[in-house]
Tab-separated table of C-alpha atoms in Angstrom:
chain	number	residue	atom	x	y	z
A	1	MET	CA	-32.480	-100.935	55.780
A	2	SER	CA	-33.862	-97.998	53.799
A	3	LEU	CA	-32.921	-97.663	50.145
A	4	LEU	CA	-31.852	-94.038	50.642
A	5	GLU	CA	-30.657	-92.398	53.841
A	6	VAL	CA	-29.745	-88.716	53.908
A	7	GLN	CA	-28.291	-87.534	57.205
A	8	ASN	CA	-27.578	-83.946	58.268
A	9	LEU	CA	-26.759	-82.821	54.729
A	10	GLN	CA	-25.399	-79.294	54.401
A	11	LYS	CA	-24.412	-77.184	51.420
A	12	ASN	CA	-22.994	-73.674	51.309
A	13	PHE	CA	-22.344	-71.348	48.413
A	14	GLU	CA	-19.625	-69.088	49.767
A	15	GLU	CA	-21.152	-67.449	52.869
A	16	THR	CA	-24.715	-68.525	52.093
A	17	ARG	CA	-26.022	-71.754	53.583
A	18	VAL	CA	-28.413	-73.296	51.057
A	19	LEU	CA	-29.067	-76.626	52.811
A	20	SER	CA	-28.964	-77.152	56.557
A	21	ASP	CA	-29.252	-80.487	58.407
A	22	ILE	CA	-31.355	-82.207	55.721
A	23	THR	CA	-32.323	-85.632	57.050
A	24	PHE	CA	-34.765	-88.122	55.549
A	25	SER	CA	-34.978	-91.699	54.305
A	26	MET	CA	-36.793	-93.552	51.537
A	27	GLU	CA	-37.869	-97.132	50.983
A	28	ARG	CA	-37.657	-98.943	47.664
A	29	GLY	CA	-40.798	-98.324	45.601
A	30	GLU	CA	-41.630	-95.103	47.453
A	31	THR	CA	-42.521	-91.840	45.745
A	32	LEU	CA	-41.449	-88.724	47.640
A	33	SER	CA	-42.605	-85.242	46.656
A	34	ILE	CA	-40.629	-82.170	47.703
A	35	ILE	CA	-42.502	-78.875	47.781
A	36	GLY	CA	-41.541	-75.330	48.700
A	37	SER	CA	-41.017	-71.870	47.289
A	38	SER	CA	-38.329	-71.076	44.728
A	39	GLY	CA	-35.003	-70.695	46.497
A	40	SER	CA	-35.890	-73.068	49.323
A	41	GLY	CA	-33.107	-75.514	48.411
A	42	LYS	CA	-35.103	-78.195	46.580
A	43	THR	CA	-33.049	-78.209	43.368
A	44	THR	CA	-29.762	-77.980	45.285
A	45	LEU	CA	-30.776	-81.079	47.233
A	46	LEU	CA	-31.400	-83.000	44.005
A	47	ARG	CA	-28.080	-81.797	42.591
A	48	CYS	CA	-26.252	-82.993	45.699
A	49	LEU	CA	-27.897	-86.409	45.481
A	50	ASN	CA	-26.891	-86.640	41.815
A	51	PHE	CA	-23.326	-85.436	42.517
A	52	LEU	CA	-23.731	-82.353	40.374
A	53	GLU	CA	-22.849	-80.496	43.574
A	54	THR	CA	-20.708	-81.745	46.457
A	55	PRO	CA	-22.236	-81.337	49.932
A	56	ASP	CA	-20.184	-79.685	52.647
A	57	ALA	CA	-21.310	-82.024	55.426
A	58	GLY	CA	-23.561	-84.990	56.137
A	59	ARG	CA	-23.987	-88.476	54.699
A	60	ILE	CA	-25.684	-90.021	51.672
A	61	VAL	CA	-26.195	-93.783	51.802
A	62	VAL	CA	-27.815	-95.804	49.004
A	63	ASN	CA	-28.718	-99.437	49.644
A	64	GLY	CA	-26.160	-99.609	52.442
A	65	ASP	CA	-23.321	-98.130	50.368
A	66	VAL	CA	-21.951	-94.790	51.545
A	67	MET	CA	-21.974	-92.383	48.608
A	68	PHE	CA	-20.793	-89.378	50.618
A	69	ASP	CA	-19.497	-88.905	54.149
A	70	GLY	CA	-18.679	-85.387	55.273
A	71	ASN	CA	-16.527	-86.733	58.105
A	72	GLU	CA	-14.109	-88.189	55.587
A	73	LYS	CA	-11.929	-86.480	53.040
A	74	ASN	CA	-13.892	-86.824	49.809
A	75	THR	CA	-11.711	-86.273	46.783
A	76	TYR	CA	-13.494	-88.156	44.030
A	77	ARG	CA	-12.158	-88.679	40.564
A	78	GLU	CA	-14.549	-88.010	37.701
A	79	ARG	CA	-14.839	-91.731	37.014
A	80	GLU	CA	-15.915	-92.362	40.635
A	81	ILE	CA	-18.441	-89.546	40.458
A	82	ARG	CA	-19.955	-90.989	37.280
A	83	LYS	CA	-20.297	-94.349	39.041
A	84	LYS	CA	-22.068	-92.765	42.004
A	85	ARG	CA	-24.430	-90.892	39.676
A	86	LEU	CA	-25.655	-94.204	38.268
A	87	HIS	CA	-27.674	-94.710	41.450
A	88	PHE	CA	-29.773	-91.679	40.523
A	89	GLY	CA	-31.504	-90.598	37.342
A	90	LEU	CA	-32.291	-86.901	36.996
A	91	VAL	CA	-34.921	-85.416	34.698
A	92	PHE	CA	-34.270	-81.687	34.332
A	93	GLN	CA	-36.738	-78.853	33.866
A	94	ALA	CA	-35.464	-78.018	30.393
A	95	PHE	CA	-35.017	-81.535	28.913
A	96	HIS	CA	-31.303	-81.127	27.993
A	97	LEU	CA	-31.605	-83.464	25.023
A	98	PHE	CA	-28.770	-83.579	22.499
A	99	PRO	CA	-30.156	-81.767	19.433
A	100	GLN	CA	-27.933	-83.674	16.983
A	101	TYR	CA	-29.313	-87.070	18.046
A	102	THR	CA	-32.688	-88.707	17.464
A	103	ALA	CA	-34.992	-89.597	20.339
A	104	LEU	CA	-33.706	-93.183	20.322
A	105	GLU	CA	-30.077	-92.069	20.145
A	106	ASN	CA	-30.625	-89.722	23.104
A	107	VAL	CA	-31.961	-92.642	25.141
A	108	THR	CA	-29.255	-95.150	24.183
A	109	LEU	CA	-26.179	-92.922	23.997
A	110	THR	CA	-25.068	-93.164	27.632
A	111	PRO	CA	-25.666	-96.933	28.051
A	112	ILE	CA	-23.622	-97.508	24.881
A	113	LEU	CA	-20.801	-95.243	26.125
A	114	ILE	CA	-20.739	-96.976	29.511
A	115	ALA	CA	-20.649	-100.427	27.905
A	116	LYS	CA	-17.800	-99.226	25.697
A	117	GLU	CA	-15.891	-97.837	28.695
A	118	ARG	CA	-16.311	-101.155	30.501
A	119	LYS	CA	-15.144	-103.000	27.366
A	120	GLU	CA	-18.489	-104.812	27.247
A	121	LEU	CA	-19.735	-103.363	23.963
A	122	ASN	CA	-20.210	-105.778	21.089
A	123	ALA	CA	-22.884	-106.205	18.439
A	124	ALA	CA	-25.180	-108.215	20.722
A	125	LYS	CA	-24.833	-105.757	23.613
A	126	LYS	CA	-25.527	-102.785	21.361
A	127	GLU	CA	-28.561	-104.515	19.898
A	128	ALA	CA	-29.867	-105.209	23.416
A	129	ILE	CA	-29.379	-101.573	24.448
A	130	ILE	CA	-31.231	-100.351	21.347
A	131	ALA	CA	-34.058	-102.822	22.016
A	132	GLU	CA	-34.357	-101.575	25.607
A	133	GLY	CA	-34.344	-97.961	24.454
A	134	THR	CA	-37.024	-98.703	21.878
A	135	ALA	CA	-39.175	-100.399	24.536
A	136	LEU	CA	-38.796	-97.402	26.858
A	137	LEU	CA	-39.900	-94.988	24.130
A	138	ASP	CA	-42.848	-97.273	23.425
A	139	THR	CA	-43.762	-97.103	27.123
A	140	MET	CA	-43.624	-93.310	26.898
A	141	GLY	CA	-46.070	-93.377	23.990
A	142	LEU	CA	-43.365	-92.378	21.506
A	143	SER	CA	-43.120	-95.472	19.319
A	144	ASP	CA	-43.692	-93.332	16.215
A	145	ARG	CA	-41.173	-90.659	17.275
A	146	ARG	CA	-38.014	-92.661	17.928
A	147	ASP	CA	-36.301	-91.375	14.753
A	148	ASN	CA	-37.316	-87.753	15.280
A	149	TYR	CA	-34.861	-85.101	16.427
A	150	PRO	CA	-35.684	-82.873	19.420
A	151	HIS	CA	-36.647	-79.910	17.217
A	152	GLN	CA	-39.283	-82.133	15.617
A	153	LEU	CA	-40.894	-82.929	18.982
A	154	SER	CA	-43.227	-80.998	21.256
A	155	GLY	CA	-42.091	-79.984	24.731
A	156	GLY	CA	-44.096	-82.792	26.285
A	157	GLN	CA	-42.577	-85.320	23.909
A	158	CYS	CA	-39.065	-84.025	24.657
A	159	GLN	CA	-39.682	-84.408	28.376
A	160	ARG	CA	-40.916	-87.969	27.872
A	161	VAL	CA	-37.728	-88.735	25.917
A	162	ALA	CA	-35.765	-87.292	28.857
A	163	ILE	CA	-37.643	-89.602	31.246
A	164	ALA	CA	-36.889	-92.602	29.010
A	165	ARG	CA	-33.230	-91.568	28.914
A	166	ALA	CA	-33.063	-91.466	32.718
A	167	LEU	CA	-34.797	-94.844	33.018
A	168	ALA	CA	-32.376	-96.386	30.510
A	169	MET	CA	-29.652	-96.183	33.157
A	170	LYS	CA	-31.758	-98.341	35.520
A	171	PRO	CA	-31.233	-95.982	38.468
A	172	ASP	CA	-32.151	-96.917	42.030
A	173	ILE	CA	-33.945	-93.585	42.372
A	174	LEU	CA	-35.456	-91.447	39.612
A	175	CYS	CA	-35.431	-87.709	40.375
A	176	PHE	CA	-37.569	-85.029	38.745
A	177	ASP	CA	-36.776	-81.327	39.058
A	178	GLU	CA	-39.979	-79.439	38.242
A	179	PRO	CA	-40.640	-81.718	35.243
A	180	THR	CA	-43.554	-79.616	33.930
A	181	SER	CA	-42.326	-76.081	34.635
A	182	ALA	CA	-41.001	-75.570	31.087
A	183	LEU	CA	-44.169	-76.899	29.450
A	184	ASP	CA	-47.294	-75.193	28.196
A	185	PRO	CA	-50.312	-76.074	30.362
A	186	GLU	CA	-51.816	-78.319	27.689
A	187	LEU	CA	-48.614	-80.428	27.598
A	188	THR	CA	-48.294	-80.784	31.370
A	189	GLY	CA	-50.905	-83.516	31.612
A	190	GLU	CA	-49.106	-85.970	29.342
A	191	VAL	CA	-45.910	-85.792	31.411
A	192	LEU	CA	-47.766	-86.082	34.726
A	193	ARG	CA	-49.588	-89.115	33.327
A	194	VAL	CA	-46.271	-90.851	32.613
A	195	ILE	CA	-44.967	-90.087	36.113
A	196	ARG	CA	-48.216	-91.338	37.633
A	197	GLU	CA	-47.846	-94.616	35.708
A	198	LEU	CA	-44.263	-94.975	36.959
A	199	ALA	CA	-45.490	-94.516	40.530
A	200	GLN	CA	-48.085	-97.229	39.989
A	201	LYS	CA	-45.239	-99.540	38.918
A	202	ASP	CA	-43.457	-98.838	42.252
A	203	THR	CA	-40.636	-96.875	40.649
A	204	THR	CA	-38.676	-95.178	43.436
A	205	MET	CA	-38.932	-91.446	42.736
A	206	ILE	CA	-38.199	-88.031	44.206
A	207	ILE	CA	-40.348	-85.344	42.582
A	208	VAL	CA	-39.724	-81.636	43.104
A	209	THR	CA	-42.918	-79.966	41.943
A	210	HIS	CA	-45.306	-77.051	42.310
A	211	GLU	CA	-48.186	-79.251	41.136
A	212	MET	CA	-49.701	-79.568	44.603
A	213	ALA	CA	-52.623	-81.850	43.808
A	214	PHE	CA	-50.290	-84.117	41.853
A	215	ALA	CA	-47.787	-84.174	44.736
A	216	ARG	CA	-50.558	-85.128	47.131
A	217	ASP	CA	-52.220	-87.769	44.965
A	218	VAL	CA	-49.156	-89.527	43.507
A	219	ALA	CA	-46.570	-89.373	46.287
A	220	ASP	CA	-46.475	-91.609	49.340
A	221	ASN	CA	-44.652	-89.031	51.428
A	222	CYS	CA	-43.936	-85.321	51.162
A	223	ILE	CA	-41.290	-82.910	52.396
A	224	PHE	CA	-41.885	-79.174	52.678
A	225	MET	CA	-38.689	-77.114	52.520
A	226	ASP	CA	-38.199	-73.462	53.362
A	227	GLY	CA	-34.967	-71.532	53.770
A	228	GLY	CA	-32.813	-74.610	53.177
A	229	VAL	CA	-34.355	-76.708	55.955
A	230	ILE	CA	-37.042	-79.368	56.150
A	231	VAL	CA	-39.932	-77.670	57.906
A	232	GLU	CA	-42.385	-80.554	57.742
A	233	LYS	CA	-42.462	-84.113	56.438
A	234	GLY	CA	-44.929	-86.968	56.511
A	235	LYS	CA	-47.623	-88.628	54.455
A	236	ALA	CA	-48.255	-86.529	51.352
A	237	ALA	CA	-51.980	-86.106	52.012
A	238	ASP	CA	-51.307	-85.050	55.603
A	239	VAL	CA	-48.604	-82.498	54.771
A	240	ILE	CA	-50.583	-80.894	51.922
A	241	ASP	CA	-54.159	-81.171	53.186
A	242	HIS	CA	-53.524	-80.929	56.935
A	243	PRO	CA	-50.186	-79.172	57.514
A	244	GLN	CA	-49.073	-78.740	61.118
A	245	GLU	CA	-46.366	-76.094	60.797
A	246	GLU	CA	-47.285	-72.449	60.280
A	247	ARG	CA	-44.851	-71.997	57.378
A	248	THR	CA	-46.337	-75.020	55.619
A	249	LYS	CA	-49.867	-73.698	56.130
A	250	LYS	CA	-48.947	-70.336	54.592
A	251	PHE	CA	-47.261	-71.972	51.595
A	252	VAL	CA	-50.133	-74.358	50.878
A	253	SER	CA	-52.741	-71.610	51.212
A	254	ARG	CA	-50.757	-69.344	48.876
A	255	ILE	CA	-50.141	-71.985	46.203
A	256	GLY	CA	-53.540	-73.607	46.496
A	257	VAL	CA	-54.534	-77.228	45.942
A	258	VAL	CA	-57.116	-78.239	43.359
């Protein structure tokens, strides 16, 4: 059984179909890159997986549990949606850190709130959450920045805090939506290095990116999307270096691969 199965997913915004018959699967420990032009549906797909948008049709299954079934009436309460989101961690383009909290507080805030909601929060639990958050920041190379506020951090450091925050929820699948697009070129490398290290640790990841060489070298598999459909999918090196579909060939030649 695959960790993630997406079957015939569709999403419309009024009369415009943004996703059409999206079907793919992922195994645990796999890294999947999603490439394509702006407006091809990549971000909408991530938002549907993370329940920031509700699909109009199709199925999403994680580890055998049905998260969404378009054949059933899906009227989720906010508490149910939050529970479903725990299967996925999403790192946004623009960090979305809370400016009033330190790096460590940004990482530990949600785990503490969830423990409180579940009536599991006590001194020992809070101490354990803080220890885990501290260890994650250390892994991100931010051991000396845990008490800094976002305005005291560089863009690359903010994005690494955002990655630590997503990992703190222990998601089944970690999703990145153009994680370097808001960064200056000199800061891009430090974030890509962290993602590369996560891939080497068999972290299950979906990475939407325009960094073609990175998508090819880090990902196991790759999907090329255009016009809301999957045009081509396969091994990352094959899709990017030896595309079979004409639309994929045009995209790769236009973007270029270093």
